[in-house]
Short mmCIF file of C-alpha atoms and ligand atoms in Angstrom, two decimals:
data_model
loop_
_atom_site.label_atom_id
_atom_site.label_comp_id
_atom_site.label_asym_id
_atom_site.label_seq_id
_atom_site.Cartn_x
_atom_site.Cartn_y
_atom_site.Cartn_z
CA MET A 1 240.19 132.25 160.12
CA PRO A 2 237.01 132.77 158.10
CA ASP A 3 237.23 135.45 155.52
CA TYR A 4 234.20 137.79 155.64
CA VAL A 5 232.84 139.76 152.76
CA ILE A 6 231.28 142.74 154.49
CA GLU A 7 227.95 143.67 152.96
CA GLY A 8 227.33 147.29 153.92
CA ALA A 9 223.69 148.27 153.94
CA SER A 10 223.21 151.07 151.46
CA GLY A 11 222.16 154.58 152.46
CA PRO A 12 222.56 156.62 155.62
CA HIS A 13 221.67 155.32 159.05
CA PHE A 14 219.07 157.43 160.88
CA SER A 15 219.66 155.80 164.23
CA GLY A 16 218.35 158.54 166.51
CA LEU A 17 215.22 159.57 164.71
CA ARG A 18 212.08 157.77 163.80
CA LEU A 19 209.98 159.07 160.96
CA ASP A 20 206.88 159.07 163.15
CA GLY A 21 208.55 161.54 165.44
CA LEU A 22 209.11 159.16 168.36
CA PRO A 23 212.63 158.63 169.61
CA SER A 24 213.95 155.30 168.38
CA SER A 25 214.92 154.36 171.91
CA LEU A 26 211.28 153.85 172.88
CA PRO A 27 210.69 150.14 173.40
CA SER A 28 208.47 148.54 170.82
CA PRO A 29 205.28 147.77 172.74
CA TYR A 30 204.25 144.83 170.61
CA THR A 31 205.58 141.81 168.85
CA SER A 32 204.87 141.75 165.17
CA PRO A 33 202.39 138.97 164.36
CA VAL A 34 204.04 138.32 161.04
CA HIS A 35 207.37 137.77 162.69
CA ARG A 36 206.38 134.73 164.63
CA PHE A 37 209.69 133.22 165.67
CA SER A 38 210.63 133.04 169.29
CA ALA A 39 214.01 134.63 169.87
CA SER A 40 216.64 132.27 171.24
CA ALA A 41 218.35 132.99 174.55
CA THR A 42 221.44 134.40 172.84
CA LEU A 43 219.22 136.57 170.71
CA ALA A 44 217.48 138.84 173.18
CA PRO A 45 215.25 140.95 170.95
CA ASP A 46 216.75 144.36 170.38
CA SER A 47 213.76 146.51 171.33
CA SER A 48 215.30 149.75 170.08
CA HIS A 49 215.32 148.85 166.40
CA GLU A 50 212.50 149.41 163.94
CA GLN A 51 210.85 146.47 162.26
CA PRO A 52 212.41 146.21 158.83
CA PHE A 53 210.22 146.08 155.74
CA VAL A 54 210.63 142.63 154.21
CA ILE A 55 210.15 142.16 150.47
CA GLY A 56 210.03 138.71 148.87
CA VAL A 57 210.95 138.48 145.18
CA SER A 58 210.21 135.23 143.37
CA GLY A 59 209.91 134.05 139.79
CA GLY A 60 211.32 131.43 137.45
CA THR A 61 214.99 131.03 136.72
CA ALA A 62 216.50 133.93 134.77
CA SER A 63 213.23 135.87 134.98
CA GLY A 64 215.22 138.89 136.16
CA LYS A 65 214.76 138.59 139.94
CA THR A 66 218.29 139.62 140.81
CA THR A 67 218.21 142.42 138.24
CA VAL A 68 214.87 143.74 139.56
CA CYS A 69 216.18 143.61 143.16
CA ASN A 70 219.25 145.61 142.20
CA MET A 71 217.07 148.23 140.49
CA ILE A 72 214.88 148.53 143.61
CA ILE A 73 217.96 148.84 145.84
CA GLN A 74 219.40 151.57 143.61
CA GLN A 75 216.16 153.55 143.69
CA LEU A 76 215.88 153.19 147.49
CA HIS A 77 219.26 154.87 147.92
CA ASP A 78 218.08 156.92 150.93
CA HIS A 79 217.45 153.80 152.97
CA ARG A 80 219.50 150.94 154.31
CA VAL A 81 218.63 147.97 152.12
CA VAL A 82 220.09 144.46 152.09
CA LEU A 83 219.59 141.59 149.69
CA VAL A 84 219.41 138.00 150.89
CA ASN A 85 219.54 135.38 148.09
CA GLN A 86 217.87 132.03 148.59
CA ASP A 87 220.69 130.62 146.42
CA SER A 88 223.07 131.21 149.35
CA PHE A 89 221.19 128.51 151.26
CA TYR A 90 221.66 125.74 148.68
CA ARG A 91 222.90 122.62 150.47
CA GLY A 92 226.39 121.60 149.38
CA LEU A 93 226.41 118.28 147.52
CA THR A 94 227.80 115.16 149.20
CA PRO A 95 230.58 113.26 147.34
CA SER A 96 228.07 110.66 146.09
CA GLU A 97 225.67 113.38 144.91
CA MET A 98 228.60 115.07 143.17
CA GLU A 99 229.33 111.89 141.22
CA ARG A 100 225.81 111.97 139.76
CA VAL A 101 225.31 115.74 139.66
CA GLN A 102 223.20 115.45 136.47
CA GLU A 103 220.66 113.53 138.56
CA TYR A 104 220.40 116.25 141.22
CA ASN A 105 217.32 118.48 141.22
CA PHE A 106 218.44 122.01 142.20
CA ASP A 107 214.93 123.27 141.59
CA HIS A 108 213.23 121.18 144.28
CA PRO A 109 212.44 122.84 147.67
CA ASP A 110 214.59 120.20 149.43
CA ALA A 111 217.69 121.51 147.65
CA PHE A 112 217.67 124.49 150.08
CA ASP A 113 218.39 124.59 153.81
CA THR A 114 215.23 126.52 154.65
CA GLU A 115 215.74 126.23 158.44
CA GLN A 116 219.05 128.06 158.10
CA LEU A 117 217.46 130.70 155.89
CA LEU A 118 214.71 131.24 158.50
CA ASP A 119 217.32 131.47 161.24
CA CYS A 120 219.25 134.16 159.33
CA MET A 121 216.07 136.13 158.65
CA GLN A 122 215.08 135.89 162.32
CA LYS A 123 218.40 137.40 163.34
CA LEU A 124 218.13 140.20 160.79
CA LEU A 125 214.58 140.95 161.94
CA GLY A 126 215.88 141.11 165.50
CA GLY A 127 218.33 143.81 164.47
CA HIS A 128 221.42 141.57 164.34
CA SER A 129 224.03 141.06 161.63
CA VAL A 130 224.32 137.63 160.03
CA GLN A 131 226.92 135.71 158.09
CA VAL A 132 225.34 134.28 154.98
CA PRO A 133 227.01 131.34 153.20
CA VAL A 134 228.67 131.96 149.84
CA TYR A 135 227.56 129.36 147.27
CA ASP A 136 229.62 128.30 144.27
CA PHE A 137 227.46 127.33 141.26
CA LYS A 138 230.46 125.74 139.51
CA LYS A 139 231.42 123.45 142.41
CA HIS A 140 227.87 123.04 143.80
CA GLN A 141 229.34 123.70 147.23
CA ARG A 142 229.34 126.41 149.86
CA SER A 143 232.62 128.07 150.65
CA THR A 144 234.09 126.79 153.91
CA VAL A 145 236.14 129.94 154.47
CA THR A 146 234.13 132.82 153.08
CA PHE A 147 230.85 134.28 154.38
CA ARG A 148 228.98 137.36 153.37
CA GLN A 149 228.15 139.59 156.32
CA VAL A 150 224.68 141.12 156.02
CA ASN A 151 223.79 143.91 158.42
CA ALA A 152 220.43 144.79 159.96
CA SER A 153 218.57 147.26 157.76
CA ASP A 154 215.39 149.22 157.06
CA VAL A 155 214.54 146.96 154.14
CA ILE A 156 215.39 143.28 153.63
CA ILE A 157 214.86 141.84 150.17
CA LEU A 158 214.69 138.04 150.07
CA GLU A 159 215.05 136.77 146.53
CA GLY A 160 214.89 133.29 145.01
CA ILE A 161 212.96 130.84 142.87
CA LEU A 162 211.19 129.22 145.85
CA VAL A 163 210.86 131.97 148.46
CA PHE A 164 207.03 131.77 148.27
CA HIS A 165 206.92 127.99 148.58
CA GLU A 166 207.10 127.64 152.36
CA GLN A 167 204.50 129.42 154.46
CA ARG A 168 206.92 130.27 157.30
CA VAL A 169 209.09 132.15 154.82
CA ARG A 170 206.11 133.86 153.18
CA ASP A 171 204.86 134.99 156.59
CA LEU A 172 207.98 137.08 157.05
CA MET A 173 207.19 139.23 154.04
CA ASN A 174 205.39 142.57 154.02
CA LEU A 175 205.36 142.68 150.22
CA LYS A 176 205.58 139.77 147.77
CA ILE A 177 206.67 140.41 144.18
CA PHE A 178 206.60 137.81 141.37
CA VAL A 179 208.82 138.54 138.38
CA ASP A 180 206.99 137.12 135.38
CA SER A 181 209.06 136.80 132.20
CA ASP A 182 208.35 134.80 129.09
CA ALA A 183 209.59 131.17 129.34
CA ASP A 184 211.53 131.30 126.02
CA VAL A 185 213.25 134.52 127.07
CA ARG A 186 214.16 132.93 130.38
CA LEU A 187 215.62 129.83 128.73
CA ALA A 188 217.68 131.94 126.33
CA ARG A 189 219.02 134.04 129.21
CA ARG A 190 219.70 130.96 131.29
CA ILE A 191 221.76 129.35 128.50
CA ARG A 192 223.82 132.50 128.13
CA ARG A 193 224.28 133.04 131.88
CA ASP A 194 225.08 129.42 132.76
CA THR A 195 227.60 129.03 129.94
CA VAL A 196 229.26 132.38 130.64
CA GLU A 197 229.09 132.56 134.43
CA ARG A 198 228.37 129.10 135.81
CA GLY A 199 230.81 126.94 133.81
CA ARG A 200 228.18 124.87 131.95
CA ASP A 201 227.89 123.81 128.31
CA VAL A 202 224.74 124.36 126.27
CA CYS A 203 223.84 120.63 126.20
CA SER A 204 223.95 120.26 129.99
CA VAL A 205 221.89 123.44 130.45
CA LEU A 206 219.19 122.17 128.07
CA GLU A 207 219.18 118.71 129.62
CA GLN A 208 218.86 120.13 133.18
CA TYR A 209 216.17 122.52 131.98
CA ALA A 210 213.99 119.77 130.49
CA LYS A 211 214.56 117.28 133.31
CA PHE A 212 214.29 119.49 136.40
CA VAL A 213 214.02 123.23 135.84
CA LYS A 214 210.80 123.32 133.81
CA PRO A 215 208.95 120.55 135.74
CA SER A 216 209.80 122.22 139.06
CA PHE A 217 208.69 125.58 137.70
CA ASP A 218 205.34 124.00 136.83
CA ASP A 219 205.04 122.10 140.13
CA PHE A 220 206.37 124.62 142.68
CA ILE A 221 207.23 128.07 141.33
CA HIS A 222 204.27 128.86 139.11
CA PRO A 223 201.73 127.69 141.77
CA SER A 224 203.37 130.03 144.29
CA LYS A 225 202.61 133.02 142.06
CA LYS A 226 199.16 133.18 143.67
CA TYR A 227 200.74 134.45 146.88
CA ALA A 228 202.22 137.52 145.16
CA ASP A 229 200.89 141.00 145.94
CA VAL A 230 202.45 142.37 142.76
CA ILE A 231 203.32 140.60 139.51
CA ILE A 232 205.86 142.30 137.25
CA PRO A 233 205.39 141.33 133.61
CA ARG A 234 208.60 141.65 131.51
CA GLY A 235 210.82 141.77 134.61
CA SER A 236 213.48 144.47 134.65
CA ASP A 237 212.17 145.95 131.39
CA ASN A 238 209.11 147.13 133.33
CA GLN A 239 210.42 150.38 134.79
CA VAL A 240 206.87 151.63 135.55
CA ALA A 241 206.17 148.65 137.81
CA ILE A 242 209.51 149.07 139.56
CA ASP A 243 208.87 152.81 140.12
CA LEU A 244 205.45 152.02 141.63
CA ILE A 245 206.93 149.38 143.91
CA VAL A 246 209.66 151.76 145.09
CA GLN A 247 207.05 154.46 145.77
CA HIS A 248 205.00 151.99 147.80
CA ILE A 249 208.04 150.92 149.84
CA GLN A 250 208.97 154.56 150.50
CA THR A 251 205.43 155.27 151.72
CA LYS A 252 205.52 152.23 153.98
CA LEU A 253 208.90 153.21 155.40
CA GLY A 254 207.52 156.60 156.37
CA GLN A 255 204.69 154.98 158.31
CA HIS A 256 204.30 153.58 161.78
CA ASP A 257 205.54 149.99 162.01
CA LEU A 258 201.99 148.71 162.48
CA CYS A 259 200.94 150.27 159.16
CA LYS A 260 203.66 148.26 157.46
CA ILE A 261 202.12 145.12 158.89
CA TYR A 262 198.41 145.88 158.61
CA SER A 263 197.33 147.25 155.25
CA ASN A 264 193.88 148.02 156.73
CA LEU A 265 195.31 150.51 159.28
CA TYR A 266 195.51 154.22 158.40
CA VAL A 267 197.14 156.83 160.61
CA ILE A 268 196.41 160.37 159.46
CA GLN A 269 199.50 162.28 158.42
CA SER A 270 200.98 163.90 161.53
CA THR A 271 201.47 167.67 161.44
CA PHE A 272 202.51 170.09 164.18
CA GLN A 273 198.86 171.22 164.35
CA ILE A 274 197.79 167.66 165.07
CA ARG A 275 200.61 167.11 167.56
CA GLY A 276 199.65 170.40 169.21
CA MET A 277 196.00 169.39 169.57
CA HIS A 278 197.03 166.02 170.98
CA THR A 279 199.30 167.78 173.45
CA LEU A 280 196.35 169.86 174.63
CA ILE A 281 193.79 167.09 175.01
CA ARG A 282 196.27 164.76 176.70
CA ASP A 283 197.12 167.42 179.30
CA ARG A 284 195.23 166.54 182.48
CA ASP A 285 195.13 170.23 183.44
CA ILE A 286 193.26 171.44 180.36
CA SER A 287 189.80 172.96 180.98
CA LYS A 288 186.71 170.94 180.07
CA HIS A 289 185.82 173.49 177.41
CA ASP A 290 189.23 173.33 175.74
CA PHE A 291 189.27 169.53 175.94
CA ALA A 292 185.97 169.36 174.05
CA PHE A 293 187.02 172.08 171.59
CA TYR A 294 190.32 170.48 170.56
CA SER A 295 188.86 166.98 170.63
CA ASP A 296 186.16 168.17 168.22
CA ARG A 297 188.80 169.59 165.87
CA LEU A 298 190.74 166.35 165.89
CA ILE A 299 187.61 164.22 165.52
CA ARG A 300 186.60 166.28 162.50
CA LEU A 301 189.95 165.54 160.86
CA VAL A 302 189.62 161.81 161.54
CA VAL A 303 186.03 161.80 160.22
CA GLU A 304 187.06 163.65 157.03
CA HIS A 305 189.91 161.19 156.51
CA GLY A 306 187.59 158.23 157.13
CA LEU A 307 185.07 159.54 154.60
CA GLY A 308 187.89 159.52 152.05
CA HIS A 309 187.89 155.72 152.28
CA LEU A 310 184.28 155.38 151.12
CA PRO A 311 183.61 154.08 147.61
CA PHE A 312 182.82 156.67 144.96
CA THR A 313 181.67 156.89 141.37
CA GLU A 314 182.73 159.34 138.70
CA LYS A 315 180.44 162.37 138.36
CA GLN A 316 180.40 165.25 135.91
CA VAL A 317 178.94 168.68 136.68
CA VAL A 318 178.58 171.85 134.63
CA THR A 319 180.41 174.79 136.21
CA PRO A 320 179.13 178.45 136.10
CA THR A 321 181.52 178.99 133.18
CA GLY A 322 179.63 176.35 131.21
CA SER A 323 182.54 173.92 131.36
CA ILE A 324 182.43 170.30 132.41
CA TYR A 325 184.11 169.35 135.66
CA THR A 326 184.74 165.64 136.10
CA GLY A 327 184.80 164.68 139.74
CA VAL A 328 183.47 162.02 142.06
CA ASP A 329 180.26 161.28 143.87
CA PHE A 330 180.58 159.59 147.25
CA CYS A 331 178.48 156.66 148.33
CA LYS A 332 175.29 157.98 150.01
CA LYS A 333 174.10 154.94 151.94
CA LEU A 334 175.98 155.66 155.12
CA CYS A 335 175.40 155.13 158.81
CA GLY A 336 177.37 156.29 161.82
CA VAL A 337 177.42 153.87 164.74
CA SER A 338 178.72 155.16 168.04
CA ILE A 339 179.97 152.89 170.76
CA ILE A 340 178.29 154.38 173.85
CA ARG A 341 179.27 156.53 175.62
CA SER A 342 182.46 158.10 174.39
CA GLY A 343 181.66 157.34 170.73
CA GLU A 344 178.75 159.78 171.01
CA SER A 345 181.33 162.58 171.25
CA MET A 346 182.12 161.91 167.57
CA GLU A 347 178.54 162.15 166.31
CA ASN A 348 178.47 165.95 165.87
CA ALA A 349 181.56 165.93 163.68
CA LEU A 350 180.04 163.19 161.56
CA ARG A 351 176.73 165.07 161.26
CA ALA A 352 178.63 168.23 160.29
CA CYS A 353 180.35 166.36 157.45
CA CYS A 354 177.42 164.21 156.28
CA LYS A 355 174.16 166.11 156.30
CA GLY A 356 171.24 164.01 157.61
CA ILE A 357 173.32 160.90 158.26
CA LYS A 358 171.59 158.18 160.27
CA ILE A 359 173.33 157.32 163.52
CA GLY A 360 172.93 154.08 165.43
CA LYS A 361 174.29 153.16 168.84
CA ILE A 362 175.80 150.13 170.49
CA LEU A 363 176.45 149.80 174.21
CA ILE A 364 178.92 147.17 175.33
CA HIS A 365 178.75 146.42 179.03
CA ARG A 366 182.25 146.00 180.35
CA HIS A 367 183.18 144.03 183.44
CA GLY A 368 186.37 145.97 184.23
CA ASP A 369 188.17 146.11 180.91
CA HIS A 370 187.64 142.51 179.92
CA GLY A 371 183.86 142.30 179.94
CA LYS A 372 182.10 141.12 176.86
CA GLN A 373 178.38 141.35 177.48
CA LEU A 374 176.40 143.38 175.00
CA ILE A 375 173.40 145.05 176.59
CA TYR A 376 172.02 147.57 174.10
CA GLU A 377 171.86 148.30 170.40
CA LYS A 378 169.78 150.65 168.29
CA LEU A 379 170.54 150.40 164.60
CA PRO A 380 168.63 151.31 161.42
CA ARG A 381 166.68 148.38 159.97
CA ASP A 382 168.48 148.63 156.61
CA ILE A 383 171.94 148.68 158.26
CA SER A 384 173.17 145.78 156.08
CA GLU A 385 172.85 148.00 152.97
CA ARG A 386 174.91 150.85 154.44
CA HIS A 387 178.58 151.67 154.76
CA ILE A 388 179.32 152.07 158.45
CA LEU A 389 181.47 154.66 160.21
CA LEU A 390 182.01 153.09 163.61
CA LEU A 391 182.86 155.70 166.25
CA ASP A 392 184.95 155.31 169.39
CA PRO A 393 187.65 157.86 170.31
CA VAL A 394 189.93 155.36 172.08
CA LEU A 395 190.86 151.86 170.88
CA ALA A 396 192.38 150.10 173.91
CA THR A 397 192.15 146.28 174.17
CA GLY A 398 189.88 146.03 171.14
CA ASN A 399 187.35 143.90 173.08
CA SER A 400 184.43 146.33 172.89
CA ALA A 401 185.23 147.27 169.31
CA SER A 402 185.40 143.59 168.28
CA GLN A 403 182.01 142.93 169.81
CA ALA A 404 180.48 145.95 168.14
CA ILE A 405 181.95 144.86 164.79
CA GLU A 406 180.77 141.28 165.34
CA LEU A 407 177.27 142.57 165.98
CA LEU A 408 177.31 144.65 162.78
CA ILE A 409 178.48 141.61 160.80
CA GLN A 410 175.68 139.52 162.36
CA LYS A 411 173.26 142.20 161.16
CA GLY A 412 174.48 141.56 157.62
CA VAL A 413 177.00 144.40 157.21
CA PRO A 414 179.93 143.18 155.09
CA GLU A 415 183.18 143.52 157.06
CA SER A 416 184.68 145.55 154.22
CA HIS A 417 181.87 148.14 154.61
CA ILE A 418 183.02 149.13 158.10
CA ILE A 419 185.42 152.03 158.76
CA PHE A 420 186.38 152.27 162.41
CA LEU A 421 187.32 155.83 163.44
CA ASN A 422 189.23 156.72 166.59
CA LEU A 423 191.53 159.40 167.95
CA ILE A 424 194.09 157.21 169.68
CA SER A 425 194.78 153.51 169.40
CA ALA A 426 196.85 151.11 171.45
CA PRO A 427 198.91 148.58 169.45
CA GLU A 428 197.14 145.76 171.33
CA GLY A 429 193.73 146.98 170.14
CA ILE A 430 194.98 147.44 166.58
CA GLN A 431 196.36 143.90 166.51
CA CYS A 432 193.14 142.48 167.96
CA VAL A 433 190.85 144.27 165.48
CA CYS A 434 193.07 144.20 162.35
CA LYS A 435 193.83 140.50 162.72
CA ARG A 436 190.25 139.46 163.42
CA PHE A 437 188.69 141.72 160.77
CA PRO A 438 191.27 142.09 157.97
CA SER A 439 188.85 143.68 155.49
CA LEU A 440 187.66 146.45 157.81
CA LYS A 441 189.58 149.74 157.89
CA ILE A 442 190.83 151.53 161.00
CA VAL A 443 191.48 155.26 160.75
CA THR A 444 193.20 156.84 163.73
CA SER A 445 195.16 160.01 164.46
CA GLU A 446 197.85 158.59 166.79
CA ILE A 447 199.12 155.22 167.95
CA ASP A 448 200.15 155.17 171.61
CA ALA A 449 202.81 153.09 173.34
CA GLY A 450 200.57 150.38 174.83
CA LEU A 451 198.27 149.38 177.67
CA ASN A 452 199.05 149.39 181.37
CA GLU A 453 198.21 146.59 183.81
CA VAL A 454 194.57 147.74 184.03
CA SER A 455 194.23 147.94 180.25
CA ARG A 456 194.29 151.73 180.03
CA VAL A 457 196.05 153.31 177.06
CA ILE A 458 199.47 154.76 177.92
CA PRO A 459 200.24 157.70 177.66
CA GLY A 460 196.57 157.98 176.59
CA MET A 461 194.18 160.71 177.67
CA GLY A 462 192.15 159.13 180.47
CA GLU A 463 188.43 158.38 180.31
CA PHE A 464 187.51 160.25 177.15
CA GLY A 465 183.73 160.23 177.72
CA ASP A 466 184.02 161.58 181.27
CA ARG A 467 186.38 164.33 180.18
CA TYR A 468 184.37 165.26 177.08
CA PHE A 469 180.98 165.29 178.79
CA GLY A 470 182.39 166.78 182.00
CA THR A 471 181.41 163.91 184.26
CA ASP A 472 184.82 163.26 185.84
CA ASP A 473 185.72 164.79 189.18
CA TYR A 474 188.66 166.53 187.64
CA SER A 475 186.74 168.49 185.03
CA HIS A 476 184.27 169.91 187.59
CA ASN A 477 187.15 171.96 188.90
CA LYS A 478 188.44 172.89 185.43
CA GLN A 479 185.73 174.81 183.64
N1 ADP B 1 215.59 143.02 130.79
C1 ADP B 1 216.66 142.29 130.49
N2 ADP B 1 217.17 142.33 129.27
C2 ADP B 1 218.24 141.59 128.94
N3 ADP B 1 218.89 140.77 129.79
C3 ADP B 1 218.41 140.69 131.04
C4 ADP B 1 217.28 141.44 131.47
N4 ADP B 1 217.01 141.14 132.76
C5 ADP B 1 217.94 140.24 133.13
N5 ADP B 1 218.79 139.97 132.11
C6 ADP B 1 219.91 139.04 132.12
O1 ADP B 1 219.37 137.73 132.24
C7 ADP B 1 220.15 136.96 133.13
C8 ADP B 1 219.25 136.49 134.26
O2 ADP B 1 218.82 137.63 135.02
P1 ADP B 1 218.79 137.59 136.59
O3 ADP B 1 218.37 138.92 137.04
O4 ADP B 1 220.07 137.05 137.10
O5 ADP B 1 217.62 136.53 136.78
P2 ADP B 1 217.23 135.63 138.01
O6 ADP B 1 217.85 136.23 139.22
O7 ADP B 1 215.75 135.65 138.02
O8 ADP B 1 217.75 134.27 137.71
C9 ADP B 1 221.30 137.82 133.61
O9 ADP B 1 222.42 137.52 132.82
C10 ADP B 1 220.81 139.24 133.33
O10 ADP B 1 221.87 140.11 133.06
N1 LIG B 2 224.50 124.16 141.83
C1 LIG B 2 223.43 124.72 141.25
C2 LIG B 2 222.48 125.41 141.99
C3 LIG B 2 221.42 125.97 141.31
N2 LIG B 2 221.29 125.85 139.98
C4 LIG B 2 220.16 126.48 139.26
O1 LIG B 2 220.02 127.84 139.67
C5 LIG B 2 218.71 128.25 139.48
C6 LIG B 2 218.32 129.27 140.53
O2 LIG B 2 219.04 130.46 140.35
P1 LIG B 2 218.40 131.70 139.53
O3 LIG B 2 219.36 132.84 139.72
O4 LIG B 2 218.26 131.29 138.12
O5 LIG B 2 217.07 131.99 140.16
C7 LIG B 2 217.84 127.01 139.59
O6 LIG B 2 216.93 126.97 138.51
C8 LIG B 2 218.83 125.84 139.53
O7 LIG B 2 218.52 124.97 138.49
C9 LIG B 2 222.24 125.16 139.27
O8 LIG B 2 222.13 125.04 138.03
N3 LIG B 2 223.30 124.62 139.92
MG1 MG B 3 219.33 135.40 140.56
#
């Protein structure tokens, strides 16, 4: 009978409540693009669980990876966090390899069973528990009787010297951290740790270090540092860096799953006021006047939030008391671009926030919901020098938006100078736009469940333009 070490995920389990206010039983309408594995037949994806936030922690031997992970786990005490060590997936040595263990390179990528590691991660991402091997550094073998059970969690930390080496492993990660400690400090720590904990003598540690550990660091580990989002100098001594990382993770955990995946997606903080306005404009029985009134309020919020993403420079002014106030000056070369016709409903809010702003227009002719033909555009001649606020209240498939963005890029607008503003977005549209244009920003006020068979957003709010401008049959009866 195998003997299991049960690894309880830390923190309470909020199984019935999602932080975005949706019940956790709602099926996830999309498949995360970063989690690209296909689930096996025995692993039917558990649609009720949230996508965990996956953190990769790499760095040279004895840089402090395990110590940093434990500090992050301690500080994330309100969440369920599990640690998966790449060390657990070391292949056990064969008898002939054991005879010449001094010749074995434990720092080469082939020393790990990466397929098994990927399989375990896939199961955890699917909301299932896994049994991780227990590796013995003294015997260079895995235990045949003991496993460590790791449960599905909000946060999975994958730690090891070579976790950034293989792209398929990197692609699982929402945040990549490289622990960067001085090489001499690492060697000193390694000598102490391996002699105290791993049954080695100083000579064998030094010999292994010179023959395999350092060359592999230079060949594989150090080059993988370029994939890191965050580099922590001085490892676990750097409490400031660890605090910032924990803050970032906490922010991400409080966001919609898609915001964890796409760093260029921003959903404005939900309040009961915002939920209330959405409730009104989504109600098919609301009057045309109220629909326009509450839409305008919501659009104004989205526009204000979007303007907050524009670049700024520091500016000082003298106040009536004669004091200096140091503030900021927003970028002035702006242009609104509305995707006709519903985007035009957002122009007034933009004009109200940015006095005298130029507004261009793009009309995308749609054949049903899959059409692609562009038939009209009217844009300022100097558009390439401006930051663009692209306006469309509903992001559905993302086809029209992608064409509008493509056109702006053709006109010389840098992708990173485009902020796409909408009231509601479907996950399909977000994936389409965020993936194709990773440097553009999307600002939205709510993310809906998905698209129906005719590509309309569900629950959605119907044809926004018709309702706003009063051209649908329904609104004629609802003044
Ligand atoms: N900031 C530090 N100061 C002193 N010793 C440390 C520090 N960080 C880690 N260590 C010690 O160094 C050794 C290696 O750290 P560890 O976190 O296990 O590194 P890694 O997982 O990167 O190999 C351990 O014995 C640990 O206790
Ligand atoms: N049987 C083994 C397996 C691995 N090593 C060394 O462990 C190092 C990785 O672990 P860290 O905690 O230091 O990241 C790696 O550098 C291997 O050389 C070993 O000595 N024996
Ligand atoms: Mg370690």
